[in-house]
Tab-separated table of C-alpha atoms in Angstrom:
chain	number	residue	atom	x	y	z
A	2	MET	CA	-14.941	-7.170	15.005
A	3	THR	CA	-15.225	-5.569	11.656
A	4	THR	CA	-17.435	-7.473	9.284
A	5	GLY	CA	-18.092	-4.921	6.532
A	6	PRO	CA	-15.010	-3.327	4.287
A	7	LEU	CA	-12.124	-2.412	6.321
A	8	LEU	CA	-11.403	0.622	4.058
A	9	THR	CA	-13.940	2.488	1.974
A	10	LEU	CA	-13.259	5.393	-0.158
A	11	THR	CA	-16.687	7.065	-1.675
A	12	GLY	CA	-16.587	9.727	-4.425
A	13	VAL	CA	-13.443	10.585	-3.497
A	14	THR	CA	-11.999	13.447	-5.690
A	15	HIS	CA	-8.944	15.681	-4.884
A	16	THR	CA	-7.879	19.253	-6.413
A	17	TYR	CA	-4.580	20.382	-5.581
A	18	PRO	CA	-5.012	24.549	-5.914
A	19	GLY	CA	-3.063	26.351	-8.106
A	20	ARG	CA	-0.069	28.621	-7.696
A	21	GLY	CA	0.830	31.719	-9.794
A	22	PRO	CA	0.309	31.080	-13.190
A	23	ASP	CA	-0.171	27.483	-12.729
A	24	PRO	CA	-4.298	26.494	-12.696
A	25	ALA	CA	-5.763	23.831	-10.130
A	26	ARG	CA	-5.269	20.142	-11.300
A	27	THR	CA	-7.910	17.821	-10.245
A	28	VAL	CA	-5.886	14.255	-9.884
A	29	LEU	CA	-8.762	12.113	-8.735
A	30	HIS	CA	-11.976	12.050	-10.186
A	31	ASP	CA	-14.926	10.153	-8.080
A	32	ILE	CA	-13.219	7.356	-6.759
A	33	HIS	CA	-15.048	4.607	-5.239
A	34	LEU	CA	-12.958	1.646	-3.711
A	35	ASP	CA	-12.866	-0.745	-0.801
A	36	VAL	CA	-10.793	-3.056	0.884
A	37	ARG	CA	-11.966	-5.951	2.819
A	38	PRO	CA	-10.265	-7.822	6.320
A	39	GLY	CA	-7.895	-10.442	4.772
A	40	GLU	CA	-7.756	-9.700	1.173
A	41	THR	CA	-5.216	-7.859	-1.376
A	42	VAL	CA	-6.573	-4.960	-3.510
A	43	GLY	CA	-4.258	-4.224	-6.228
A	44	LEU	CA	-4.149	-0.491	-7.236
A	45	VAL	CA	-2.266	-0.028	-10.580
A	46	GLY	CA	-1.798	2.620	-13.263
A	47	GLU	CA	1.136	4.515	-15.157
A	48	SER	CA	3.124	7.348	-13.366
A	49	GLY	CA	0.975	10.447	-12.478
A	50	SER	CA	-2.142	8.548	-12.490
A	51	GLY	CA	-2.760	9.460	-8.974
A	52	LYS	CA	-1.763	6.322	-7.002
A	53	SER	CA	0.660	7.988	-4.211
A	54	THR	CA	-2.191	10.904	-3.626
A	55	LEU	CA	-4.916	8.349	-2.978
A	56	ALA	CA	-2.512	6.446	-0.792
A	57	ARG	CA	-2.015	9.716	1.381
A	58	ILE	CA	-5.897	10.294	1.703
A	59	ALA	CA	-6.606	6.578	2.538
A	60	LEU	CA	-4.094	7.164	5.108
A	61	GLY	CA	-5.609	10.385	6.386
A	62	LEU	CA	-2.767	12.301	5.799
A	63	LEU	CA	-4.609	14.179	3.059
A	64	ALA	CA	-8.221	15.455	3.049
A	65	PRO	CA	-10.022	14.819	-0.136
A	66	THR	CA	-11.515	17.806	-1.900
A	67	ARG	CA	-14.698	15.752	-2.212
A	68	GLY	CA	-16.214	12.319	-0.856
A	69	THR	CA	-15.378	10.388	2.193
A	70	VAL	CA	-12.819	8.001	3.817
A	71	ARG	CA	-14.174	5.566	6.227
A	72	PHE	CA	-11.311	3.293	8.193
A	73	ALA	CA	-13.398	0.488	10.185
A	74	GLY	CA	-16.027	3.079	10.160
A	75	ASP	CA	-14.448	5.391	11.511
A	76	ASP	CA	-13.507	8.930	9.776
A	77	PRO	CA	-9.654	9.431	10.038
A	78	TYR	CA	-9.388	13.038	9.649
A	79	ARG	CA	-11.517	13.396	13.289
A	80	TRP	CA	-8.745	11.067	15.089
A	81	ARG	CA	-7.364	13.204	17.577
A	82	GLY	CA	-5.012	12.598	20.482
A	83	ARG	CA	-4.639	9.607	22.424
A	84	SER	CA	-7.870	8.374	22.096
A	85	SER	CA	-7.215	8.253	18.259
A	86	ARG	CA	-3.770	5.795	19.013
A	87	SER	CA	-5.545	2.412	18.829
A	88	ALA	CA	-7.650	3.518	15.633
A	89	ARG	CA	-4.200	4.662	13.961
A	90	ALA	CA	-2.540	1.502	15.039
A	91	ARG	CA	-4.692	-0.569	12.634
A	92	LEU	CA	-3.714	1.461	9.527
A	93	GLN	CA	-0.014	1.051	8.859
A	94	PHE	CA	2.285	2.004	5.593
A	95	VAL	CA	5.104	0.518	4.057
A	96	PRO	CA	6.873	3.301	2.033
A	97	GLN	CA	8.441	2.801	-1.565
A	98	HIS	CA	11.719	4.021	-0.221
A	99	PRO	CA	12.381	3.004	3.399
A	100	TYR	CA	15.982	4.701	3.774
A	101	GLY	CA	13.831	8.228	3.589
A	102	SER	CA	11.558	7.113	6.159
A	103	LEU	CA	14.412	6.033	8.810
A	104	ASN	CA	16.791	8.268	10.822
A	105	PRO	CA	20.017	7.388	9.537
A	106	ALA	CA	21.826	8.184	12.854
A	107	LEU	CA	19.716	5.398	14.445
A	108	PRO	CA	19.880	2.011	14.556
A	109	CYS	CA	17.260	-0.027	12.690
A	110	GLY	CA	15.839	-1.532	15.568
A	111	HIS	CA	15.230	1.892	16.862
A	112	ALA	CA	12.238	2.301	14.304
A	113	VAL	CA	10.373	-0.741	15.522
A	114	SER	CA	10.987	-0.225	19.157
A	115	PHE	CA	9.845	3.667	18.755
A	116	ALA	CA	6.488	1.816	17.105
A	117	LEU	CA	6.282	-0.185	20.167
A	118	ARG	CA	6.520	2.722	22.664
A	119	ALA	CA	4.133	4.508	20.788
A	120	GLN	CA	1.841	1.883	21.454
A	121	GLY	CA	2.516	1.779	25.095
A	122	VAL	CA	4.516	-0.887	25.327
A	123	PRO	CA	6.908	-1.112	28.448
A	124	ARG	CA	10.499	-0.239	27.962
A	125	ARG	CA	11.549	-3.988	29.446
A	126	GLU	CA	9.275	-5.869	26.702
A	127	ARG	CA	10.635	-3.538	24.009
A	128	PRO	CA	14.019	-5.373	22.900
A	129	GLY	CA	12.392	-8.982	22.780
A	130	ARG	CA	9.429	-7.648	21.098
A	131	THR	CA	11.663	-5.553	18.315
A	132	ALA	CA	13.606	-8.820	18.175
A	133	GLU	CA	10.393	-11.166	17.538
A	134	LEU	CA	9.154	-8.347	14.818
A	135	LEU	CA	12.459	-8.499	12.989
A	136	ARG	CA	12.223	-12.575	13.108
A	137	LEU	CA	8.835	-12.247	11.532
A	138	ALA	CA	9.844	-10.124	8.780
A	139	GLY	CA	12.557	-12.423	7.693
A	140	LEU	CA	15.516	-10.521	9.609
A	141	ASP	CA	18.365	-11.628	11.773
A	142	PRO	CA	17.793	-9.459	14.923
A	143	ALA	CA	21.548	-9.012	15.124
A	144	LEU	CA	21.006	-6.306	12.593
A	145	ALA	CA	18.963	-4.148	14.763
A	146	PRO	CA	21.809	-2.336	15.801
A	147	ARG	CA	22.847	-1.443	12.364
A	148	ARG	CA	22.382	1.864	10.928
A	149	PRO	CA	20.432	2.221	7.672
A	150	ARG	CA	23.311	2.936	5.465
A	151	GLU	CA	24.553	-0.821	6.205
A	152	LEU	CA	21.638	-2.496	5.068
A	153	SER	CA	20.723	-3.519	1.647
A	154	GLY	CA	17.316	-2.084	0.183
A	155	GLY	CA	15.695	-5.604	0.824
A	156	GLN	CA	16.581	-5.586	4.602
A	157	LEU	CA	15.860	-2.167	4.737
A	158	GLN	CA	11.954	-2.966	3.298
A	159	ARG	CA	11.758	-5.694	5.775
A	160	VAL	CA	12.576	-3.343	8.655
A	161	ALA	CA	9.900	-1.507	7.068
A	162	VAL	CA	7.465	-4.377	7.406
A	163	ALA	CA	8.562	-5.150	10.946
A	164	ARG	CA	7.529	-1.430	12.009
A	165	ALA	CA	4.467	-1.743	10.407
A	166	LEU	CA	3.593	-5.046	12.308
A	167	ALA	CA	4.541	-3.477	15.545
A	168	THR	CA	1.208	-2.027	16.114
A	169	ASP	CA	-0.777	-5.318	14.931
A	170	PRO	CA	-2.534	-3.567	12.050
A	171	SER	CA	-5.576	-4.634	10.053
A	172	LEU	CA	-4.395	-2.966	7.208
A	173	VAL	CA	-1.059	-2.310	5.684
A	174	ILE	CA	-0.837	0.160	2.627
A	175	CYS	CA	2.098	-0.603	0.524
A	176	ASP	CA	2.989	2.086	-1.926
A	177	GLU	CA	5.230	0.372	-4.796
A	178	PRO	CA	6.865	-1.690	-2.413
A	179	THR	CA	9.342	-3.266	-4.492
A	180	SER	CA	10.248	-0.639	-7.380
A	181	ALA	CA	13.332	-0.252	-5.978
A	182	LEU	CA	14.604	-4.010	-5.478
A	183	ASP	CA	15.898	-6.520	-7.774
A	184	PRO	CA	13.699	-9.351	-9.289
A	185	GLY	CA	14.733	-12.175	-6.963
A	186	VAL	CA	14.511	-9.754	-3.540
A	187	GLN	CA	10.992	-8.599	-5.074
A	188	ALA	CA	10.066	-12.187	-5.073
A	189	ARG	CA	11.125	-12.716	-1.768
A	190	LEU	CA	9.414	-9.925	-0.399
A	191	LEU	CA	6.082	-10.438	-1.970
A	192	ASP	CA	6.224	-13.965	-0.679
A	193	LEU	CA	6.973	-12.310	2.904
A	194	LEU	CA	3.846	-9.979	2.578
A	195	GLY	CA	1.848	-13.264	1.292
A	196	GLY	CA	2.996	-15.326	4.290
A	197	LEU	CA	2.328	-12.485	6.927
A	198	GLN	CA	-1.280	-12.330	5.204
A	199	GLN	CA	-1.907	-15.922	5.780
A	200	SER	CA	-0.500	-15.900	9.460
A	201	HIS	CA	-2.093	-12.634	10.706
A	202	GLY	CA	-5.052	-12.242	8.595
A	203	LEU	CA	-3.690	-8.798	7.271
A	204	ALA	CA	-5.301	-6.829	4.482
A	205	TYR	CA	-3.534	-4.596	1.899
A	206	LEU	CA	-3.755	-1.902	-0.262
A	207	LEU	CA	-0.935	-2.991	-2.766
A	208	ILE	CA	-0.168	0.144	-4.984
A	209	SER	CA	2.158	-0.422	-7.867
A	210	HIS	CA	3.062	0.473	-11.726
A	211	ASP	CA	4.184	-3.354	-11.987
A	212	LEU	CA	1.260	-5.294	-12.915
A	213	ALA	CA	3.565	-8.847	-12.226
A	214	VAL	CA	3.984	-7.467	-8.699
A	215	VAL	CA	0.004	-7.007	-8.356
A	216	ARG	CA	-0.748	-10.284	-9.785
A	217	ARG	CA	1.427	-12.133	-7.392
A	218	LEU	CA	-0.903	-10.930	-4.669
A	219	ALA	CA	-4.234	-9.294	-5.230
A	220	HIS	CA	-7.695	-10.681	-5.077
A	221	ARG	CA	-8.996	-7.979	-6.896
A	222	VAL	CA	-7.441	-5.115	-9.216
A	223	VAL	CA	-8.445	-1.871	-9.442
A	224	VAL	CA	-6.892	-0.004	-12.647
A	225	LEU	CA	-6.522	3.740	-12.296
A	226	ARG	CA	-5.888	6.141	-15.167
A	227	ALA	CA	-5.683	10.117	-15.118
A	228	GLY	CA	-7.104	9.921	-11.747
A	229	ARG	CA	-10.048	7.659	-12.800
A	230	VAL	CA	-10.956	4.323	-11.847
A	231	VAL	CA	-11.470	2.557	-15.466
A	232	GLU	CA	-11.848	-0.750	-14.590
A	233	GLN	CA	-11.937	-3.051	-11.146
A	234	GLY	CA	-12.651	-6.643	-10.555
A	235	PRO	CA	-11.609	-9.985	-9.612
A	236	ALA	CA	-8.170	-10.261	-10.337
A	237	ASP	CA	-8.439	-13.545	-12.467
A	238	ARG	CA	-11.037	-11.671	-14.534
A	239	ILE	CA	-8.855	-8.545	-14.951
A	240	TRP	CA	-5.695	-10.915	-16.051
A	241	ASP	CA	-7.653	-13.148	-18.256
A	242	ALA	CA	-10.498	-11.083	-19.693
A	243	PRO	CA	-9.579	-7.154	-19.509
A	244	ALA	CA	-12.789	-5.054	-20.126
A	245	HIS	CA	-10.674	-1.472	-21.022
A	246	PRO	CA	-8.485	-0.853	-23.791
A	247	TYR	CA	-6.405	1.103	-21.152
A	248	THR	CA	-5.964	-2.305	-18.851
A	249	ARG	CA	-5.490	-3.975	-22.119
A	250	ALA	CA	-2.488	-1.839	-23.138
A	251	LEU	CA	-0.665	-2.387	-19.842
A	252	LEU	CA	-0.837	-6.102	-19.634
A	253	ALA	CA	0.186	-6.187	-23.345
A	254	ALA	CA	3.082	-4.039	-22.327
A	255	ALA	CA	4.210	-5.901	-19.131
A	256	ASP	CA	5.977	-9.222	-18.655
A	257	LEU	CA	3.804	-11.061	-16.455
A	258	GLY	CA	5.322	-14.702	-16.684
A	259	THR	CA	3.180	-17.234	-14.526
A	260	PRO	CA	1.661	-16.223	-11.187
A	261	GLN	CA	4.004	-18.607	-9.456
A	262	SER	CA	7.241	-17.038	-11.075
A	263	PRO	CA	9.145	-14.184	-9.546
A	264	PRO	CA	7.954	-11.062	-10.914
A	265	SER	CA	9.812	-8.990	-13.913
A	266	PRO	CA	10.084	-5.257	-13.952
A	267	ALA	CA	7.602	-3.777	-16.137
A	268	THR	CA	8.872	-2.111	-19.292
A	269	PRO	CA	6.575	1.090	-19.253
A	270	PRO	CA	3.861	0.755	-21.938
A	271	ASP	CA	3.607	3.299	-25.026
A	272	LEU	CA	0.438	4.797	-24.598
A	273	THR	CA	0.762	8.050	-26.466
A	274	GLY	CA	-2.207	9.162	-27.970
A	275	LEU	CA	-4.487	6.746	-25.912
A	276	PRO	CA	-7.701	8.957	-24.970
A	277	VAL	CA	-8.331	9.069	-21.471
A	278	PRO	CA	-11.804	7.151	-21.814
A	279	PRO	CA	-15.032	7.267	-19.517
A	280	LEU	CA	-15.823	5.317	-16.530
A	281	LEU	CA	-16.669	1.890	-16.924
A	282	PRO	CA	-19.034	0.699	-14.157
A	283	ALA	CA	-17.334	-1.433	-11.537
A	284	THR	CA	-17.732	-5.128	-11.351
A	285	THR	CA	-19.338	-7.232	-8.801
A	286	ARG	CA	-16.700	-7.299	-5.946
A	287	THR	CA	-16.137	-10.646	-4.520
A	288	ARG	CA	-13.958	-11.524	-1.276
A	289	PRO	CA	-10.986	-14.231	-1.709
A	290	GLY	CA	-12.390	-17.619	-0.935
């Protein structure tokens, strides 16, 4: 049983090499971040701040230029072969655009069934398990034979959730999971994620530019700007007393409403001319009560 953080990024820096006349670009600078069992860490920042690169590194899909990544104490870049199957199963992903991650020629239920097959679930058990997972994700199992083009964006995102749950994960990384959804559908999906966390003890790394989305679920918040963590701490402290001018600018530009209200898409903040600030020391990290 894991007693420490599930996911730990220590001193992570990533530089994309230059191509032709384009110079090398460092998009992440000395990132320190952890996610503990059963909590949601919200990673917020404007487009181009390095959020998606960080997600790929956390998933073990992109090796950092410097620094270390540990999931449940293991190095995901050393996972190889069948022995890594159970380790990889515990770390799952819900993408921003689920349609692009589903085969348009195959039924939506196939994506869930295939994840079960990859985990060694016998063929005879897969239909029943697939139906259970679709119900758990708030979908009618009768939708399983339909192709992706026949489902709405909210339904496709729930298929992605069901697929992620198929491996009984400990941590799910959600990369802008509500950005393409209407506000009402956003709220229902966030309620689903919150309910699954309560019932299954899931941890989330919730990546979003929309502070209203993060406010609804996060226990802790990490604010990323130009590849640097400029502020992090307990969610209530970030909302009520942000320490950094960039965080204050994001909050001023967002229509947060109340924590219980359905989130509204945030207006992109006008941050032109705001200098990239130096790092602030991280606040004391706390687990949710």
